Structure formats: C-alpha cells, structure tokens
CSV table of C-alpha atoms and ligand atoms in Angstrom, one decimal:
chain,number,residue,atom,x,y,z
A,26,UNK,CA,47.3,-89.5,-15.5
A,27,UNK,CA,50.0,-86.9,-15.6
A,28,UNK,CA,52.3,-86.5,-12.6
A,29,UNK,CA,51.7,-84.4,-9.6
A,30,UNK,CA,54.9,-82.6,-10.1
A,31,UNK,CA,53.3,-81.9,-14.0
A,32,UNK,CA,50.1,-80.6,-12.8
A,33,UNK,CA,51.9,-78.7,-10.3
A,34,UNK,CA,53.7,-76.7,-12.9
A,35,UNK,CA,50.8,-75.8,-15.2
A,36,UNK,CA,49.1,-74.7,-12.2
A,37,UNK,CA,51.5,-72.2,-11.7
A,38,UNK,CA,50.7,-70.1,-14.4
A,39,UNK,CA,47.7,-68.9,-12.4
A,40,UNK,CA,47.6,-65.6,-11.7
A,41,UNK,CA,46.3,-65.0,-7.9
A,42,UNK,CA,44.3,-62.0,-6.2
A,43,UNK,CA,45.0,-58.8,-7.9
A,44,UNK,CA,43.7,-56.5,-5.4
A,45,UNK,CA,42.4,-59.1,-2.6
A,46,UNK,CA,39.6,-58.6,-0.5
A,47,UNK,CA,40.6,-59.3,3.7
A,48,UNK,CA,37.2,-59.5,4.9
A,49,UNK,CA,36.6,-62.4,2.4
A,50,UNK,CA,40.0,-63.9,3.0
A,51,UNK,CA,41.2,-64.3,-0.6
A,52,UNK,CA,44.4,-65.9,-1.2
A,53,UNK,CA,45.5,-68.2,-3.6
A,54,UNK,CA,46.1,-71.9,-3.3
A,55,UNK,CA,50.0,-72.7,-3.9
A,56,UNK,CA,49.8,-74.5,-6.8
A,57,UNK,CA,51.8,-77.6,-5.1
A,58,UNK,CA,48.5,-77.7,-2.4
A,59,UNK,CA,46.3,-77.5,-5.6
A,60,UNK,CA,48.3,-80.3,-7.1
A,61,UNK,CA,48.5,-82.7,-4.4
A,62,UNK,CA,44.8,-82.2,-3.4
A,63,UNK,CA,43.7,-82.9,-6.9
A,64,UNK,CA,45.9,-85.3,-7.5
A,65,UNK,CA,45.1,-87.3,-4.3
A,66,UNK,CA,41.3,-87.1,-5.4
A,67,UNK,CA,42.0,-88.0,-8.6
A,68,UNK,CA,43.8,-91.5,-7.6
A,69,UNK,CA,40.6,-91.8,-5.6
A,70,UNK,CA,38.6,-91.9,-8.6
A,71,UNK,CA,37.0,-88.3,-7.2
A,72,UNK,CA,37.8,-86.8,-10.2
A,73,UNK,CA,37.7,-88.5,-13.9
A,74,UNK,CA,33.6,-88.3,-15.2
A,75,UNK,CA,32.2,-86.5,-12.4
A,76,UNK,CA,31.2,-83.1,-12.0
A,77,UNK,CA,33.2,-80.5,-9.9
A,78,UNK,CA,32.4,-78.0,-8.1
A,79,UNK,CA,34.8,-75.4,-6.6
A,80,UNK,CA,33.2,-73.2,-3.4
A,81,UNK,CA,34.6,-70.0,-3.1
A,82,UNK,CA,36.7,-70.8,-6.4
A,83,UNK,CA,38.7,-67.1,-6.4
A,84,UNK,CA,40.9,-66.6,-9.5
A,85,UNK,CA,40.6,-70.7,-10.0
A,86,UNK,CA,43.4,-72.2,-9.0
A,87,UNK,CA,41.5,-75.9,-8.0
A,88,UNK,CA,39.1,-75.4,-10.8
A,89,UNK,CA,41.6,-75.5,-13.0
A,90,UNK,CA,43.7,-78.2,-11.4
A,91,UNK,CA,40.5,-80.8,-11.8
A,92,UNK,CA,40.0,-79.2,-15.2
A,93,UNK,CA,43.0,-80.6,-16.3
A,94,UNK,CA,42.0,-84.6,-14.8
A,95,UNK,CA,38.9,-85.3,-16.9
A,96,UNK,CA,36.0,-84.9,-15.2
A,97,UNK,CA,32.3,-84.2,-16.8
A,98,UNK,CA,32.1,-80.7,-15.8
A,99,UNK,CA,33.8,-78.0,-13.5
A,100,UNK,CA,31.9,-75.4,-11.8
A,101,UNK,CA,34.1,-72.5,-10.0
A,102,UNK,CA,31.9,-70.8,-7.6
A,103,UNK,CA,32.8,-67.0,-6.0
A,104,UNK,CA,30.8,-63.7,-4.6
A,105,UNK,CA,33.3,-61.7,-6.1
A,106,UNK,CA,33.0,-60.9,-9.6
A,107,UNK,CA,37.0,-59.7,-9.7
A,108,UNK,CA,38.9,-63.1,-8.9
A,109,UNK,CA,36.1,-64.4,-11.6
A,110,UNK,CA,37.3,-62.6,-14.3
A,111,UNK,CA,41.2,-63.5,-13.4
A,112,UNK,CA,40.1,-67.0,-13.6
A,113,UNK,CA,38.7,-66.7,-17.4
A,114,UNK,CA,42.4,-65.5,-18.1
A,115,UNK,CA,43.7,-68.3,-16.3
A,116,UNK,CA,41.7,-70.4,-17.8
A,117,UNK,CA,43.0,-69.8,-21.2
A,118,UNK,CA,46.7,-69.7,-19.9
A,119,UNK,CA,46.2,-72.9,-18.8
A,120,UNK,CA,44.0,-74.4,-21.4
A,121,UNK,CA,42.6,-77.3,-20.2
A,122,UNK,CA,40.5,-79.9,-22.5
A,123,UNK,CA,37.2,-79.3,-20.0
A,124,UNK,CA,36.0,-75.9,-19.9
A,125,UNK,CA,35.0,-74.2,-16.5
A,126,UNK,CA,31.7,-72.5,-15.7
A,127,UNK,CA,32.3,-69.7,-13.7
A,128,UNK,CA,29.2,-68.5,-11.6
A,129,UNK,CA,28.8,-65.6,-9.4
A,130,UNK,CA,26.9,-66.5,-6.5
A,131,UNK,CA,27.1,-67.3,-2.5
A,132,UNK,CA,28.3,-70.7,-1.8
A,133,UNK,CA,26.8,-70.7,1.8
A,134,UNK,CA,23.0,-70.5,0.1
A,135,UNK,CA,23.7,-73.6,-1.8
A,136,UNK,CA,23.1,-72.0,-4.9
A,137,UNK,CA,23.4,-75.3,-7.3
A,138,UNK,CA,21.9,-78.2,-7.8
A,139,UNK,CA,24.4,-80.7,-10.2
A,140,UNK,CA,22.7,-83.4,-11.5
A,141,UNK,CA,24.8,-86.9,-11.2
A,142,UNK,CA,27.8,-88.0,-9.1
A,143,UNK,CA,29.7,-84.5,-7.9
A,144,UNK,CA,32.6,-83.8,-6.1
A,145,UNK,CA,32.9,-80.4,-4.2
A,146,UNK,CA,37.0,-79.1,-3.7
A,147,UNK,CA,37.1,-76.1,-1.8
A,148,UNK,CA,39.7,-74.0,-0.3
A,149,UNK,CA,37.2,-71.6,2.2
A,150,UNK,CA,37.5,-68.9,4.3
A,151,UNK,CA,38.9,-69.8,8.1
A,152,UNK,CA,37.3,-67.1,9.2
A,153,UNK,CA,40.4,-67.0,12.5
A,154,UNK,CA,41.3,-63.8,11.3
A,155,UNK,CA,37.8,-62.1,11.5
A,156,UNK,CA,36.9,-63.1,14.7
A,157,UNK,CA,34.2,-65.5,12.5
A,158,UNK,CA,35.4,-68.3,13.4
A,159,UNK,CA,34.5,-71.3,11.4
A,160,UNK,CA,33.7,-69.4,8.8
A,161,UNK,CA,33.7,-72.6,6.9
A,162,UNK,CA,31.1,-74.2,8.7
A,163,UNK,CA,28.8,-73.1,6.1
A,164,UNK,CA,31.0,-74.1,3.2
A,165,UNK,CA,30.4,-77.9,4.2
A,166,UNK,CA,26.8,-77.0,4.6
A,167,UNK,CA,26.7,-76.5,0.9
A,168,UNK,CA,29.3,-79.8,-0.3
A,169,UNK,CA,27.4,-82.0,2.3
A,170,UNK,CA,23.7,-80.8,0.5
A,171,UNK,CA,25.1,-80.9,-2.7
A,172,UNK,CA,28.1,-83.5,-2.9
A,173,UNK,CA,28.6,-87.2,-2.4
A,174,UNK,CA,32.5,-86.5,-1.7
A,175,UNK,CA,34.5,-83.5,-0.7
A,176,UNK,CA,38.1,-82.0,-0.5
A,177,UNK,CA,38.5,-79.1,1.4
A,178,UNK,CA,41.3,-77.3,3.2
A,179,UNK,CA,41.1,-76.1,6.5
A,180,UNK,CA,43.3,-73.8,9.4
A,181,UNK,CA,45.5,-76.9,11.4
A,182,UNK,CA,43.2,-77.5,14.7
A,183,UNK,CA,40.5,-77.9,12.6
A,184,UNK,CA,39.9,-81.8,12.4
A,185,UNK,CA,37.7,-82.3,16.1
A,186,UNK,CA,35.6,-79.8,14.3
A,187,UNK,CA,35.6,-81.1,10.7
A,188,UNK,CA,34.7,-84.7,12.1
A,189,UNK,CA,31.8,-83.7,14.3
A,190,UNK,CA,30.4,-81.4,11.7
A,191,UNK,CA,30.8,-84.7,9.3
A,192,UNK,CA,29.2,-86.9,11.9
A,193,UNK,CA,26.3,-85.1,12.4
A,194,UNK,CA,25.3,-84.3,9.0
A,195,UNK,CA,25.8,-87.9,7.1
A,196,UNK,CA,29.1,-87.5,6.7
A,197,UNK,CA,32.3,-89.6,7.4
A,198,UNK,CA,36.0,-87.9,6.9
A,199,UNK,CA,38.0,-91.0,5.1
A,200,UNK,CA,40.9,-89.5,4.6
A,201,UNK,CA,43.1,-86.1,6.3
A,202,UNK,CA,46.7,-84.8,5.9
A,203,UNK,CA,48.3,-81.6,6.7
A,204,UNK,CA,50.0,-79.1,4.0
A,205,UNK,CA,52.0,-76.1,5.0
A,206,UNK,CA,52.0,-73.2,2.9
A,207,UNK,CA,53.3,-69.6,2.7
A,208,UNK,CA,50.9,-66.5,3.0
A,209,UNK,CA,52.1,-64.0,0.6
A,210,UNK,CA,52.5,-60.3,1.7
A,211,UNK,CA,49.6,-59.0,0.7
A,212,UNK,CA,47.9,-58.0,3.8
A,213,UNK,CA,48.6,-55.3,6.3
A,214,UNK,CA,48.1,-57.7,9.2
A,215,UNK,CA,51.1,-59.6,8.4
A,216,UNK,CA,54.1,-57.8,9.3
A,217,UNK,CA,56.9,-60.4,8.9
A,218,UNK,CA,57.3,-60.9,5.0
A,219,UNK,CA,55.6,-64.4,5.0
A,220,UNK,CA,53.7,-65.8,7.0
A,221,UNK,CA,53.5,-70.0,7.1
A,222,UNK,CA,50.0,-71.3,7.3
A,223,UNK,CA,49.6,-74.6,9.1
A,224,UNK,CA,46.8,-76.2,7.2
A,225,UNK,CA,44.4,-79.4,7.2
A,226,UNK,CA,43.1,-81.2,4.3
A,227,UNK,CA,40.1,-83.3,4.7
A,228,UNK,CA,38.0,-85.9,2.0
A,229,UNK,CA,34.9,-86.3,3.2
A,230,UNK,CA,32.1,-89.1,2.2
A,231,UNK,CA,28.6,-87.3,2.2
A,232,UNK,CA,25.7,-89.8,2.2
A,233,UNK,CA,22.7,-87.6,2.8
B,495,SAH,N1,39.8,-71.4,-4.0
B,495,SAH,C1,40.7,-70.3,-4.3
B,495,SAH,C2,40.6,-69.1,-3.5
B,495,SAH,C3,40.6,-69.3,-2.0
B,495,SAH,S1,40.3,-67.8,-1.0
B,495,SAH,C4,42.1,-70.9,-4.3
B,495,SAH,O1,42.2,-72.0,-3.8
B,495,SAH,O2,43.1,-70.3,-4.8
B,495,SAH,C5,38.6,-68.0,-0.5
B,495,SAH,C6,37.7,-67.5,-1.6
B,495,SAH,O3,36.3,-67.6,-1.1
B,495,SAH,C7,37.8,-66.1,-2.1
B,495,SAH,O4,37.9,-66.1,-3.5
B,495,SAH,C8,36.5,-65.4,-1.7
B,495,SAH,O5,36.1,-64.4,-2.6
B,495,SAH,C9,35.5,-66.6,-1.7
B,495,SAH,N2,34.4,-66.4,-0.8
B,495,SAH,C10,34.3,-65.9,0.5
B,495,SAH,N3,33.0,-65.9,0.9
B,495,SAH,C11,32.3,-66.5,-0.1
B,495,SAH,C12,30.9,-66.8,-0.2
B,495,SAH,N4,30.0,-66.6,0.8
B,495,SAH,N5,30.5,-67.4,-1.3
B,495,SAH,C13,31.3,-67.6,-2.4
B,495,SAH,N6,32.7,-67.3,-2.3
B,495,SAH,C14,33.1,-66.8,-1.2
C-alpha cells in the first residue's frame, strides 16, 4: 500500500468543476480529504477486491483515489454529464491500473445493483446552502440499499443525524472524524476569498 501522502499527490492532478453547478453543490474534494478517506478505508480492508461505488462522483476525485488501492471495480456515479467527462481526462492523467465506469444517472433512485461485497464513498450534497437541508439524506438511502459499508462526508453538526439515520435503517456508524477544508472561490455566495468548511466523515456498516 502506498502512503497517504503518495496518493495524496497523484490525486492532485485532478482537475475539479470547470463551470460548477450551485444548485447541485459541486465542488471538488481536496485531494488530502480524498486521500485520507481512502486511505482510512483502505487500512479497513474497505477497499482492496471489492467493488466501489462513488455517489454523486463529479469530476472523480474519490473514484480515482480507490482506483488507485485495488479494488474489483469502481463505479463513479453523477447527474451531470459535464464533471463526467472531466473525470475521463482525469482518469487518464492519473492512470490507475483499475479502470472507472462512469455512469450518468441519479444516485437518490438507487440506480445500481453491484453484485458482491461493495463499498459506497461519497462526498454529497449538504444541501445547507439551498435551504434543502439534508440533502444527503437520500444519498445514504442509496449506500444503505446498495452497500454493506460506507464513507461519506458530511457538513460538521451532522453526526446526531447521521447516527439516527444509521440506526433506523440497519446501519451502525463504526467509525467518524472531522476534516477541514477550504471552499474555493467559485461561487457568488462567498464573498471572502475562501471559505473553510467544517466537515464530518462517517464509515458506516450497512446490514440490511
Ligand atoms: N464527489 C466529488 C464531487 C462532490 S460535489 C468530489 O468529491 O470531488 C457533489 C456532486 O454530487 C456533484 O458532482 C453533483 O453534480 C452531484 N450530484 C448532485 N445531486 C445528484 C444526484 N441526485 N445524483 C447524482 N449526483 C448528484
């Protein structure tokens, strides 16, 4: 297994948003948060012969981070067909030995099926800035039908909400850690020139 520090730097080759979307909250993983997340799962065994799937993947950035770690197969889900096609460039800037399926489709109408054991990483949309909050609520919908473990990264506050959603859908949350990370300038709603985002990162053990 390669450092995290190592997959950190491949990772940031990845090109982010080129013209983002606000109402579907697209912004890009730092690629230290990608790194640490799948590096974490990784030393879990989360990651090495199973299949991944990445929710609301955008221009790839976690995809690609678990691309690089062995598994089976990587799926990177997103509505938007424009972060998709970003990701196929990424994916050849980073060239990683497991190729990446890159589907268009809605990760709230659980739109997959994998067959055998499948981990779901997933960076969603908070909704906090929409007014829809717990936008994400939906997004665990989908791991918890379709995953037996999941990452995902939530808005700080998040974890009495995270565990109940857990708890009442077969789920337990084994592991959580917070990650800081700085919002780019990208959308007219910010007006300072960054913006830090406290953030929440939960593993979750799906039995249903
Ligand atoms: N996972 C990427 C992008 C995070 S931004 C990264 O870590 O860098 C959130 C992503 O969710 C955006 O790409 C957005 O287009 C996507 N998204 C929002 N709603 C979605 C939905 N209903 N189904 C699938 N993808 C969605």
């Amino acid at each position: 297994m390669s450092s995290k520090s190592a997959l950190a730097q491949r990772l940031a080759i990845v090109a982010g948003f080129e013209d983002p979307n606000v109402s579907l909250e697209q912004y890009r993983t730092p690629p230290e948060l990608a790194a640490h997340l799948v590096h974490t799962a990784d030393l879990q065994g989360d990651i090495e012969d199973r299949t991944i799937v990445d929710l609301g993947c955008g221009t790839g950035m976690l995809a690609l981070g678990a691309a690089l770690r062995g598994p089976t197969q990587v799926v990177g889900l997103d509505i938007d067909p424009a972060p998709l096609a970003t990701a196929r460039d990424n994916e050849r800037k980073v060239a990683s030995a497991t190729e990446v399926e890159w589907v268009r489709g809605d990760a709230t109408q659980v739109p997959l099926g994998p067959d055998g054991p499948t981990t779901v990483i997933m960076n969603p949309p908070f909704g906090a800035q929409s007014g829809n909050e717990h936008a994400d609520r939906a997004f665990l919908e989908t791991a918890s039908e379709i995953a037996d473990v999941s990452y995902s990264i939530h808005n700080a506050g998040s974890d009495a909400f995270v565990e109940s959603f857990a708890a009442d859908n077969g789920g337990e949350v084994t592991h959580a850690f917070r990650a800081e990370f700085e919002l780019p300038h990208q959308y007219d709603h910010h007006t300072e020139e960054q913006r830090t985002v406290d953030a929440e990162v939960f593993r979750i053990e799906w039995s249903g």
